[in-house]
Amino acid sequence: MEENLKQQPTTTIKIALFRPESTGKTTLARQLSEHFETGWVPEFARDYLQEKWNRMQKICEPEDLLPIAIGQTKLENETLLTANKYIFCDTNLLVTKVFSEMYYDFCDPALDKAARKHKYDLFFLTDIDVPWEKDDLRDSPDNRKIAFETFRNALIENEKPFITLSGNADERFQKALQILENLEKAKEIGFSSHDFVQIYEHGIPIENIQKQLDIFKKGIAKAVLVRPAIKDDGILRLNEQEFYDHAEYFDKQKSDLKIKKFVPASGAASRMFKFLNEFVNEFNIDEETINAYINRKHASSLSVFLVGLEKFPFYEAIDLELKKKYSNFRSWNKDLRDFYFIKMLLSSKHFDFANKPKGILPFHKYPAHIATPLEEHLNEGGFYASSNNVSHIHFTISKEHQNGFENIIHEVRNKVETQSGTKININFSYQDENYRYDCR
């Protein structure tokens, strides 16, 4: 039995059409087969069940599913013999498995195992945005959304690489052609099908990734330094009068301008606290002292950090939290206090500084309050980067941290506006993940 459900090995790119009933998959399979001049595998169950209906006026029953699975596998293996670069499968055993579970709340173990094991380079999940067409075998026009989600979840649960195709027949066909062209390029580079789906979902052109990989392989040409920049040779130094003249000129002209301060603020503090993460991961408080660790690892950054610990603007907040959590914190030895201070600073359950943008961390310690870089940018906008008593500031941020930025702005904007006499307008844009791969 298991042998009859086994796929033949092949280097042919196998594309499976996956769907609820009446979603245009057969039309698409034929279009792609004709375009690539290769074979396509029709749905064995349709002829099998139509013949049963014509002969007995009976629809599908549980005992039909295993013969259908065996017939489908045989048809696919036979079509492979004459296929060229691609083969398009109008259905597959995972469809049979889903229908079995939907209609009979059961799936034969042999069918279940084979359906999970069968591999395809990509699944096209055909959407339900086309009209439902009745025939002798279709019976669920009213539950299409539920059926679609059931099929989609089956792909996710079984970790199959898939892309959803929507639109009319021509739109789906054109979209599929473009996807297959990029899939082929991705495979030539060495990406898996799952890699390709992630790349596709992020909208990253394959060409951008290829350029980036070429940089990794070949490196970047080094800049040739001729000489250092010095005064009057690369550096223009203004005397006091020239400085005031330029400042006065700017102040006279700015009323005719709209000044916008642009602040890239999506960068996380992970690199800034890298040495602390290494310390927490590698240090064992029961086996060595912090000084021994510093000597062993030549951790000069950690040494400097601990010497100046109480001067950091975030010191008091973390120290207070430690005292609240551990009533005997002050009685601990210094190594233990420092170790738990660093752990709390990094802990995702507490301050989580390494995973937050640098722009919202405590930054400047004033006599009466602690300021973040974000607040200082508002100060600069209010007092310097403004015209006609209006300042425009634009921050590029990571979307998941927007609330953190907005909370600080809510706390400090009125104060800055009052002190500077300037109306501050703020907007955001999100870091485009595509540009993490852009060669520019």
Tab-separated table of C-alpha atoms in Angstrom:
chain	number	residue	atom	x	y	z
A	1	MET	CA	0.000	0.000	0.000
A	2	GLU	CA	2.698	2.491	1.001
A	3	GLU	CA	4.612	1.789	-2.239
A	4	ASN	CA	1.538	2.787	-4.282
A	5	LEU	CA	1.491	6.204	-2.556
A	6	LYS	CA	5.169	7.013	-3.100
A	7	GLN	CA	6.259	9.907	-5.332
A	8	GLN	CA	8.984	9.252	-7.893
A	9	PRO	CA	12.180	11.277	-7.348
A	10	THR	CA	12.705	14.058	-9.895
A	11	THR	CA	14.566	17.268	-10.610
A	12	THR	CA	11.506	18.665	-12.390
A	13	ILE	CA	9.985	21.675	-10.624
A	14	LYS	CA	6.669	20.482	-9.221
A	15	ILE	CA	3.859	22.993	-8.733
A	16	ALA	CA	0.700	21.934	-6.898
A	17	LEU	CA	-2.626	23.707	-7.297
A	18	PHE	CA	-4.409	23.706	-3.950
A	19	ARG	CA	-7.918	24.844	-3.233
A	20	PRO	CA	-11.513	24.311	-2.213
A	21	GLU	CA	-13.869	23.376	-5.059
A	22	SER	CA	-14.600	25.739	-7.970
A	23	THR	CA	-11.683	28.173	-7.575
A	24	GLY	CA	-10.189	28.012	-11.066
A	25	LYS	CA	-7.280	25.677	-10.407
A	26	THR	CA	-7.877	23.430	-13.436
A	27	THR	CA	-7.990	26.436	-15.763
A	28	LEU	CA	-4.698	27.689	-14.342
A	29	ALA	CA	-3.037	24.254	-14.557
A	30	ARG	CA	-3.929	24.034	-18.246
A	31	GLN	CA	-2.744	27.591	-18.966
A	32	LEU	CA	0.624	26.973	-17.311
A	33	SER	CA	1.040	23.603	-18.998
A	34	GLU	CA	0.427	25.115	-22.435
A	35	HIS	CA	2.727	28.071	-21.745
A	36	PHE	CA	5.657	25.912	-20.622
A	37	GLU	CA	4.856	23.128	-23.110
A	38	THR	CA	4.900	20.497	-20.408
A	39	GLY	CA	2.578	18.001	-18.769
A	40	TRP	CA	-0.111	18.680	-16.205
A	41	VAL	CA	-1.708	16.167	-13.878
A	42	PRO	CA	-5.509	16.215	-13.941
A	43	GLU	CA	-7.659	15.389	-10.944
A	44	PHE	CA	-8.060	11.601	-10.778
A	45	ALA	CA	-10.975	11.898	-8.334
A	46	ARG	CA	-13.124	13.807	-10.849
A	47	ASP	CA	-13.221	10.980	-13.433
A	48	TYR	CA	-13.359	8.343	-10.697
A	49	LEU	CA	-16.336	9.921	-8.901
A	50	GLN	CA	-18.113	11.010	-12.090
A	51	GLU	CA	-18.005	7.418	-13.313
A	52	LYS	CA	-19.376	6.254	-9.922
A	53	TRP	CA	-22.173	8.824	-10.104
A	54	ASN	CA	-23.084	7.847	-13.649
A	55	ARG	CA	-23.097	4.176	-12.731
A	56	MET	CA	-24.615	4.192	-9.242
A	57	GLN	CA	-25.899	7.728	-8.596
A	58	LYS	CA	-23.662	7.802	-5.502
A	59	ILE	CA	-21.265	10.492	-4.354
A	60	CYS	CA	-17.892	10.047	-2.647
A	61	GLU	CA	-17.726	7.708	0.335
A	62	PRO	CA	-14.877	7.142	2.838
A	63	GLU	CA	-13.781	3.919	1.168
A	64	ASP	CA	-13.189	5.819	-2.096
A	65	LEU	CA	-10.443	8.034	-0.702
A	66	LEU	CA	-7.561	5.570	-0.637
A	67	PRO	CA	-8.162	4.383	-4.239
A	68	ILE	CA	-8.356	8.057	-5.269
A	69	ALA	CA	-5.034	8.763	-3.534
A	70	ILE	CA	-3.382	5.772	-5.215
A	71	GLY	CA	-4.773	6.776	-8.614
A	72	GLN	CA	-3.643	10.369	-8.183
A	73	THR	CA	-0.108	9.334	-7.225
A	74	LYS	CA	0.118	6.979	-10.203
A	75	LEU	CA	-1.115	9.683	-12.581
A	76	GLU	CA	1.457	12.158	-11.249
A	77	ASN	CA	4.337	9.681	-11.562
A	78	GLU	CA	3.323	8.787	-15.131
A	79	THR	CA	3.092	12.446	-16.180
A	80	LEU	CA	6.586	13.069	-14.807
A	81	LEU	CA	8.018	10.767	-17.469
A	82	THR	CA	7.149	13.227	-20.252
A	83	ALA	CA	7.429	16.534	-18.347
A	84	ASN	CA	10.246	18.972	-19.019
A	85	LYS	CA	11.289	21.728	-16.606
A	86	TYR	CA	7.900	21.992	-14.846
A	87	ILE	CA	4.969	19.773	-13.963
A	88	PHE	CA	1.647	21.239	-12.819
A	89	CYS	CA	-0.556	19.153	-10.558
A	90	ASP	CA	-4.255	20.000	-10.599
A	91	THR	CA	-4.526	18.405	-7.156
A	92	ASN	CA	-2.498	16.364	-4.662
A	93	LEU	CA	-2.916	14.065	-1.692
A	94	LEU	CA	-3.071	16.930	0.801
A	95	VAL	CA	-6.333	18.012	-0.889
A	96	THR	CA	-7.692	14.484	-0.442
A	97	LYS	CA	-6.605	14.493	3.188
A	98	VAL	CA	-8.359	17.825	3.863
A	99	PHE	CA	-11.593	16.699	2.205
A	100	SER	CA	-11.488	13.452	4.191
A	101	GLU	CA	-11.164	15.345	7.464
A	102	MET	CA	-13.808	17.929	6.483
A	103	TYR	CA	-16.476	15.455	5.381
A	104	TYR	CA	-15.763	12.387	7.496
A	105	ASP	CA	-13.737	13.758	10.422
A	106	PHE	CA	-11.205	11.018	9.674
A	107	CYS	CA	-8.224	10.333	7.435
A	108	ASP	CA	-6.778	6.912	6.660
A	109	PRO	CA	-3.315	6.704	8.314
A	110	ALA	CA	-1.670	5.671	5.041
A	111	LEU	CA	-3.216	8.635	3.209
A	112	ASP	CA	-2.347	10.994	6.060
A	113	LYS	CA	1.299	9.906	6.084
A	114	ALA	CA	1.680	10.131	2.300
A	115	ALA	CA	-0.036	13.536	2.106
A	116	ARG	CA	2.365	14.987	4.662
A	117	LYS	CA	5.365	13.392	2.975
A	118	HIS	CA	4.650	14.369	-0.639
A	119	LYS	CA	6.793	17.324	-1.670
A	120	TYR	CA	6.208	20.121	-4.171
A	121	ASP	CA	8.402	23.079	-4.957
A	122	LEU	CA	5.472	25.462	-4.513
A	123	PHE	CA	1.742	25.376	-3.815
A	124	PHE	CA	-0.574	27.869	-5.494
A	125	LEU	CA	-3.555	28.402	-3.190
A	126	THR	CA	-6.360	29.571	-5.511
A	127	ASP	CA	-8.645	32.155	-3.927
A	128	ILE	CA	-12.452	32.075	-3.771
A	129	ASP	CA	-12.864	35.430	-5.549
A	130	VAL	CA	-14.273	33.712	-8.663
A	131	PRO	CA	-17.909	32.621	-9.152
A	132	TRP	CA	-18.885	29.168	-7.889
A	133	GLU	CA	-19.895	26.840	-10.724
A	134	LYS	CA	-22.213	23.906	-10.034
A	135	ASP	CA	-21.730	20.393	-11.400
A	136	ASP	CA	-22.624	16.846	-10.339
A	137	LEU	CA	-19.760	16.644	-7.818
A	138	ARG	CA	-19.745	20.098	-6.202
A	139	ASP	CA	-21.981	20.644	-3.201
A	140	SER	CA	-20.718	23.532	-0.993
A	141	PRO	CA	-21.482	26.964	-2.489
A	142	ASP	CA	-22.361	28.483	0.904
A	143	ASN	CA	-19.279	27.551	2.943
A	144	ARG	CA	-16.502	28.774	0.654
A	145	LYS	CA	-14.835	31.067	3.193
A	146	ILE	CA	-14.709	28.352	5.822
A	147	ALA	CA	-13.391	25.839	3.280
A	148	PHE	CA	-10.745	28.277	2.050
A	149	GLU	CA	-9.447	28.901	5.588
A	150	THR	CA	-9.419	25.142	6.233
A	151	PHE	CA	-7.250	24.578	3.158
A	152	ARG	CA	-4.993	27.505	4.004
A	153	ASN	CA	-4.500	26.250	7.566
A	154	ALA	CA	-3.633	22.795	6.226
A	155	LEU	CA	-0.744	24.293	4.256
A	156	ILE	CA	0.484	26.211	7.302
A	157	GLU	CA	0.155	23.269	9.710
A	158	ASN	CA	1.982	20.935	7.324
A	159	GLU	CA	4.682	23.544	6.620
A	160	LYS	CA	4.110	23.640	2.868
A	161	PRO	CA	5.494	26.585	0.852
A	162	PHE	CA	2.541	28.414	-0.688
A	163	ILE	CA	1.451	31.653	-2.324
A	164	THR	CA	-2.180	32.726	-2.715
A	165	LEU	CA	-3.397	33.619	-6.213
A	166	SER	CA	-6.367	35.977	-6.570
A	167	GLY	CA	-8.054	37.805	-9.434
A	168	ASN	CA	-9.568	36.677	-12.710
A	169	ALA	CA	-8.089	33.880	-14.811
A	170	ASP	CA	-5.706	36.111	-16.782
A	171	GLU	CA	-4.525	37.993	-13.682
A	172	ARG	CA	-3.772	34.740	-11.896
A	173	PHE	CA	-1.953	33.377	-14.927
A	174	GLN	CA	0.250	36.459	-15.329
A	175	LYS	CA	0.992	36.536	-11.601
A	176	ALA	CA	1.876	32.825	-11.619
A	177	LEU	CA	4.279	33.316	-14.549
A	178	GLN	CA	6.112	36.076	-12.699
A	179	ILE	CA	6.288	34.010	-9.513
A	180	LEU	CA	7.665	30.985	-11.338
A	181	GLU	CA	10.293	33.093	-13.079
A	182	ASN	CA	11.500	34.361	-9.699
A	183	LEU	CA	11.239	30.918	-8.097
A	184	GLU	CA	13.587	29.566	-10.748
A	185	LYS	CA	16.076	32.387	-10.097
A	186	ALA	CA	15.883	31.800	-6.343
A	187	LYS	CA	16.588	28.094	-6.769
A	188	GLU	CA	19.562	28.834	-9.016
A	189	ILE	CA	20.986	30.988	-6.222
A	190	GLY	CA	20.436	28.166	-3.745
A	191	PHE	CA	17.345	29.257	-1.826
A	192	SER	CA	14.760	26.740	-0.658
A	193	SER	CA	11.080	27.052	-1.515
A	194	HIS	CA	10.357	28.318	2.004
A	195	ASP	CA	13.093	30.942	1.596
A	196	PHE	CA	11.514	32.035	-1.664
A	197	VAL	CA	8.047	32.420	-0.123
A	198	GLN	CA	9.466	34.652	2.619
A	199	ILE	CA	11.316	36.739	0.017
A	200	TYR	CA	8.122	37.033	-2.042
A	201	GLU	CA	5.997	38.038	0.953
A	202	HIS	CA	8.449	40.824	1.797
A	203	GLY	CA	8.352	42.078	-1.798
A	204	ILE	CA	12.127	41.855	-2.189
A	205	PRO	CA	13.343	41.588	-5.805
A	206	ILE	CA	15.545	38.545	-6.366
A	207	GLU	CA	17.983	40.816	-8.192
A	208	ASN	CA	18.539	42.827	-4.991
A	209	ILE	CA	19.387	39.685	-3.063
A	210	GLN	CA	21.745	38.502	-5.800
A	211	LYS	CA	23.581	41.840	-5.684
A	212	GLN	CA	23.875	41.583	-1.914
A	213	LEU	CA	25.234	38.033	-2.136
A	214	ASP	CA	27.745	39.161	-4.752
A	215	ILE	CA	28.969	41.792	-2.286
A	216	PHE	CA	29.378	39.102	0.381
A	217	LYS	CA	31.360	36.957	-2.043
A	218	LYS	CA	33.493	39.626	-3.716
A	219	GLY	CA	33.580	42.326	-1.076
A	220	ILE	CA	33.491	46.071	-1.618
A	221	ALA	CA	36.306	48.034	-3.191
A	222	LYS	CA	38.272	49.855	-0.512
A	223	ALA	CA	38.466	53.618	-0.521
A	224	VAL	CA	41.961	54.952	-1.087
A	225	LEU	CA	42.835	57.542	1.561
A	226	VAL	CA	45.219	60.138	0.152
A	227	ARG	CA	45.758	62.263	3.249
A	228	PRO	CA	43.903	63.402	6.350
A	229	ALA	CA	41.588	66.402	6.157
A	230	ILE	CA	43.062	69.357	8.014
A	231	LYS	CA	42.305	73.051	8.369
A	232	ASP	CA	42.270	74.747	4.959
A	233	ASP	CA	42.679	71.364	3.286
A	234	GLY	CA	39.308	69.680	3.557
A	235	ILE	CA	38.176	71.575	6.664
A	236	LEU	CA	36.879	75.128	6.546
A	237	ARG	CA	37.157	76.853	9.899
A	238	LEU	CA	34.988	79.905	10.503
A	239	ASN	CA	36.122	82.703	12.753
A	240	GLU	CA	33.649	84.126	15.241
A	241	GLN	CA	32.444	86.888	12.929
A	242	GLU	CA	31.986	84.521	9.989
A	243	PHE	CA	30.006	82.172	12.229
A	244	TYR	CA	27.609	84.916	13.288
A	245	ASP	CA	27.309	86.177	9.709
A	246	HIS	CA	26.245	82.755	8.473
A	247	ALA	CA	23.840	82.281	11.378
A	248	GLU	CA	22.287	85.702	10.739
A	249	TYR	CA	21.922	84.936	7.033
A	250	PHE	CA	20.139	81.665	7.861
A	251	ASP	CA	17.794	83.384	10.335
A	252	LYS	CA	16.861	86.023	7.750
A	253	GLN	CA	16.135	83.457	5.027
A	254	LYS	CA	14.329	80.756	7.013
A	255	SER	CA	11.008	82.614	7.232
A	256	ASP	CA	10.568	81.905	3.510
A	257	LEU	CA	11.258	78.191	4.023
A	258	LYS	CA	9.570	75.151	5.524
A	259	ILE	CA	12.224	73.401	7.579
A	260	LYS	CA	11.897	69.690	8.211
A	261	LYS	CA	14.215	67.840	10.557
A	262	PHE	CA	14.696	64.238	9.417
A	263	VAL	CA	15.689	61.713	12.090
A	264	PRO	CA	16.509	58.044	11.292
A	265	ALA	CA	15.372	56.425	14.551
A	266	SER	CA	14.721	52.761	13.780
A	267	GLY	CA	18.076	51.464	15.015
A	268	ALA	CA	17.946	49.152	18.025
A	269	ALA	CA	20.457	49.363	20.860
A	270	SER	CA	21.574	45.749	20.388
A	271	ARG	CA	25.133	46.630	19.357
A	272	MET	CA	25.451	49.165	22.127
A	273	PHE	CA	24.753	46.481	24.719
A	274	LYS	CA	26.404	43.575	22.918
A	275	PHE	CA	29.212	43.295	25.480
A	276	LEU	CA	26.638	43.072	28.283
A	277	ASN	CA	24.730	40.293	26.502
A	278	GLU	CA	27.983	38.381	26.099
A	279	PHE	CA	28.695	38.853	29.793
A	280	VAL	CA	25.279	37.580	30.934
A	281	ASN	CA	25.528	34.548	28.631
A	282	GLU	CA	29.085	33.592	29.548
A	283	PHE	CA	29.531	34.626	33.185
A	284	ASN	CA	28.831	32.164	36.025
A	285	ILE	CA	28.416	33.954	39.327
A	286	ASP	CA	29.063	30.727	41.252
A	287	GLU	CA	32.393	29.983	39.594
A	288	GLU	CA	34.267	33.291	39.218
A	289	THR	CA	34.295	36.937	40.148
A	290	ILE	CA	33.421	39.677	37.685
A	291	ASN	CA	37.013	40.904	37.864
A	292	ALA	CA	38.219	37.403	36.942
A	293	TYR	CA	35.813	37.393	33.985
A	294	ILE	CA	37.100	40.810	32.847
A	295	ASN	CA	40.698	39.588	32.980
A	296	ARG	CA	39.877	36.278	31.298
A	297	LYS	CA	37.891	37.851	28.441
A	298	HIS	CA	39.852	41.124	28.252
A	299	ALA	CA	36.441	42.782	28.698
A	300	SER	CA	37.557	46.392	28.991
A	301	SER	CA	34.122	47.708	27.955
A	302	LEU	CA	32.516	45.921	30.889
A	303	SER	CA	35.123	47.330	33.249
A	304	VAL	CA	34.447	50.908	32.095
A	305	PHE	CA	30.683	50.315	32.283
A	306	LEU	CA	30.842	49.152	35.905
A	307	VAL	CA	33.159	51.961	37.016
A	308	GLY	CA	30.704	54.566	35.738
A	309	LEU	CA	27.544	52.633	36.546
A	310	GLU	CA	26.003	55.153	38.928
A	311	LYS	CA	26.491	57.996	36.440
A	312	PHE	CA	24.255	56.460	33.771
A	313	PRO	CA	20.867	58.171	33.380
A	314	PHE	CA	19.067	54.837	33.755
A	315	TYR	CA	20.892	53.838	36.957
A	316	GLU	CA	18.363	55.082	39.470
A	317	ALA	CA	15.358	53.516	37.716
A	318	ILE	CA	16.943	50.070	37.534
A	319	ASP	CA	18.371	50.315	41.050
A	320	LEU	CA	14.920	51.212	42.412
A	321	GLU	CA	13.309	48.285	40.597
A	322	LEU	CA	15.903	45.888	42.019
A	323	LYS	CA	15.240	47.142	45.547
A	324	LYS	CA	11.509	46.612	45.043
A	325	LYS	CA	11.964	43.103	43.722
A	326	TYR	CA	14.653	41.982	46.198
A	327	SER	CA	14.166	43.358	49.715
A	328	ASN	CA	17.723	42.400	50.728
A	329	PHE	CA	19.334	43.745	47.529
A	330	ARG	CA	21.527	46.261	49.399
A	331	SER	CA	23.044	43.483	51.532
A	332	TRP	CA	24.319	41.563	48.497
A	333	ASN	CA	27.988	41.745	47.579
A	334	LYS	CA	28.928	44.086	44.713
A	335	ASP	CA	29.409	41.344	42.128
A	336	LEU	CA	25.930	39.979	42.752
A	337	ARG	CA	24.368	43.462	42.643
A	338	ASP	CA	26.149	44.347	39.394
A	339	PHE	CA	25.245	41.015	37.810
A	340	TYR	CA	21.542	41.395	38.608
A	341	PHE	CA	21.621	45.061	37.524
A	342	ILE	CA	22.841	44.019	34.053
A	343	LYS	CA	20.363	41.153	33.871
A	344	MET	CA	17.446	43.462	34.661
A	345	LEU	CA	18.684	46.049	32.165
A	346	LEU	CA	18.594	43.394	29.411
A	347	SER	CA	15.629	41.276	30.535
A	348	SER	CA	12.630	41.295	28.183
A	349	LYS	CA	10.402	41.172	31.286
A	350	HIS	CA	11.896	44.376	32.671
A	351	PHE	CA	13.808	47.132	30.838
A	352	ASP	CA	14.795	45.210	27.670
A	353	PHE	CA	17.141	48.002	26.582
A	354	ALA	CA	19.037	45.963	23.968
A	355	ASN	CA	15.861	45.376	21.958
A	356	LYS	CA	14.530	48.930	22.083
A	357	PRO	CA	15.420	51.776	19.715
A	358	LYS	CA	18.212	53.967	21.028
A	359	GLY	CA	15.950	56.981	20.526
A	360	ILE	CA	13.654	56.103	23.436
A	361	LEU	CA	16.273	55.061	26.012
A	362	PRO	CA	17.262	57.308	28.952
A	363	PHE	CA	20.036	59.463	27.541
A	364	HIS	CA	20.742	62.785	29.299
A	365	LYS	CA	20.724	63.267	33.062
A	366	TYR	CA	19.583	66.724	34.083
A	367	PRO	CA	19.267	67.911	37.712
A	368	ALA	CA	15.488	67.551	37.650
A	369	HIS	CA	14.756	64.870	35.035
A	370	ILE	CA	16.094	62.298	32.569
A	371	ALA	CA	15.775	63.044	28.840
A	372	THR	CA	15.666	60.606	25.943
A	373	PRO	CA	17.292	61.323	22.546
A	374	LEU	CA	13.733	61.732	21.241
A	375	GLU	CA	13.104	64.603	23.665
A	376	GLU	CA	16.403	66.223	22.670
A	377	HIS	CA	15.377	66.075	19.000
A	378	LEU	CA	12.187	67.919	19.915
A	379	ASN	CA	14.286	70.510	21.764
A	380	GLU	CA	16.503	70.983	18.742
A	381	GLY	CA	13.483	71.279	16.478
A	382	GLY	CA	11.788	73.775	18.762
A	383	PHE	CA	14.782	75.994	19.422
A	384	TYR	CA	16.773	75.743	16.172
A	385	ALA	CA	15.150	73.808	13.304
A	386	SER	CA	12.042	75.939	12.892
A	387	SER	CA	10.664	78.763	10.804
A	388	ASN	CA	7.732	81.044	11.541
A	389	ASN	CA	7.462	79.432	14.967
A	390	VAL	CA	6.729	76.015	13.467
A	391	SER	CA	9.018	72.978	13.498
A	392	HIS	CA	8.466	69.861	11.391
A	393	ILE	CA	10.161	66.650	12.520
A	394	HIS	CA	10.027	63.326	10.695
A	395	PHE	CA	11.152	60.092	12.336
A	396	THR	CA	11.776	56.810	10.530
A	397	ILE	CA	10.984	54.054	13.012
A	398	SER	CA	10.217	50.365	13.322
A	399	LYS	CA	6.444	49.959	13.402
A	400	GLU	CA	6.457	47.743	16.481
A	401	HIS	CA	8.043	50.545	18.541
A	402	GLN	CA	5.708	53.366	17.494
A	403	ASN	CA	3.809	53.328	20.810
A	404	GLY	CA	7.069	53.901	22.681
A	405	PHE	CA	7.813	56.991	20.596
A	406	GLU	CA	4.273	58.334	20.869
A	407	ASN	CA	4.206	57.917	24.656
A	408	ILE	CA	7.362	60.010	25.076
A	409	ILE	CA	6.117	62.643	22.626
A	410	HIS	CA	2.858	62.867	24.576
A	411	GLU	CA	4.816	63.449	27.782
A	412	VAL	CA	7.235	66.133	26.578
A	413	ARG	CA	5.856	67.952	23.521
A	414	ASN	CA	3.752	70.521	25.402
A	415	LYS	CA	6.698	71.364	27.649
A	416	VAL	CA	9.080	71.868	24.704
A	417	GLU	CA	6.521	73.887	22.744
A	418	THR	CA	5.928	76.178	25.738
A	419	GLN	CA	9.624	76.708	26.438
A	420	SER	CA	10.574	77.303	22.799
A	421	GLY	CA	7.453	79.143	21.675
A	422	THR	CA	7.321	76.799	18.693
A	423	LYS	CA	4.573	74.544	17.378
A	424	ILE	CA	6.065	71.095	16.720
A	425	ASN	CA	4.551	68.880	14.009
A	426	ILE	CA	5.705	65.250	14.078
A	427	ASN	CA	5.140	62.388	11.656
A	428	PHE	CA	6.549	58.911	11.137
A	429	SER	CA	7.433	56.522	8.380
A	430	TYR	CA	8.347	52.884	8.831
A	431	GLN	CA	11.618	51.251	7.966
A	432	ASP	CA	11.144	49.373	4.695
A	433	GLU	CA	12.568	45.877	5.180
A	434	ASN	CA	13.382	45.744	1.463
A	435	TYR	CA	16.146	48.273	1.949
A	436	ARG	CA	17.931	46.007	4.389
A	437	TYR	CA	18.846	44.108	1.259
A	438	ASP	CA	19.331	47.113	-1.027
A	439	CYS	CA	22.832	47.384	-2.409
A	440	ARG	CA	22.828	51.167	-2.287
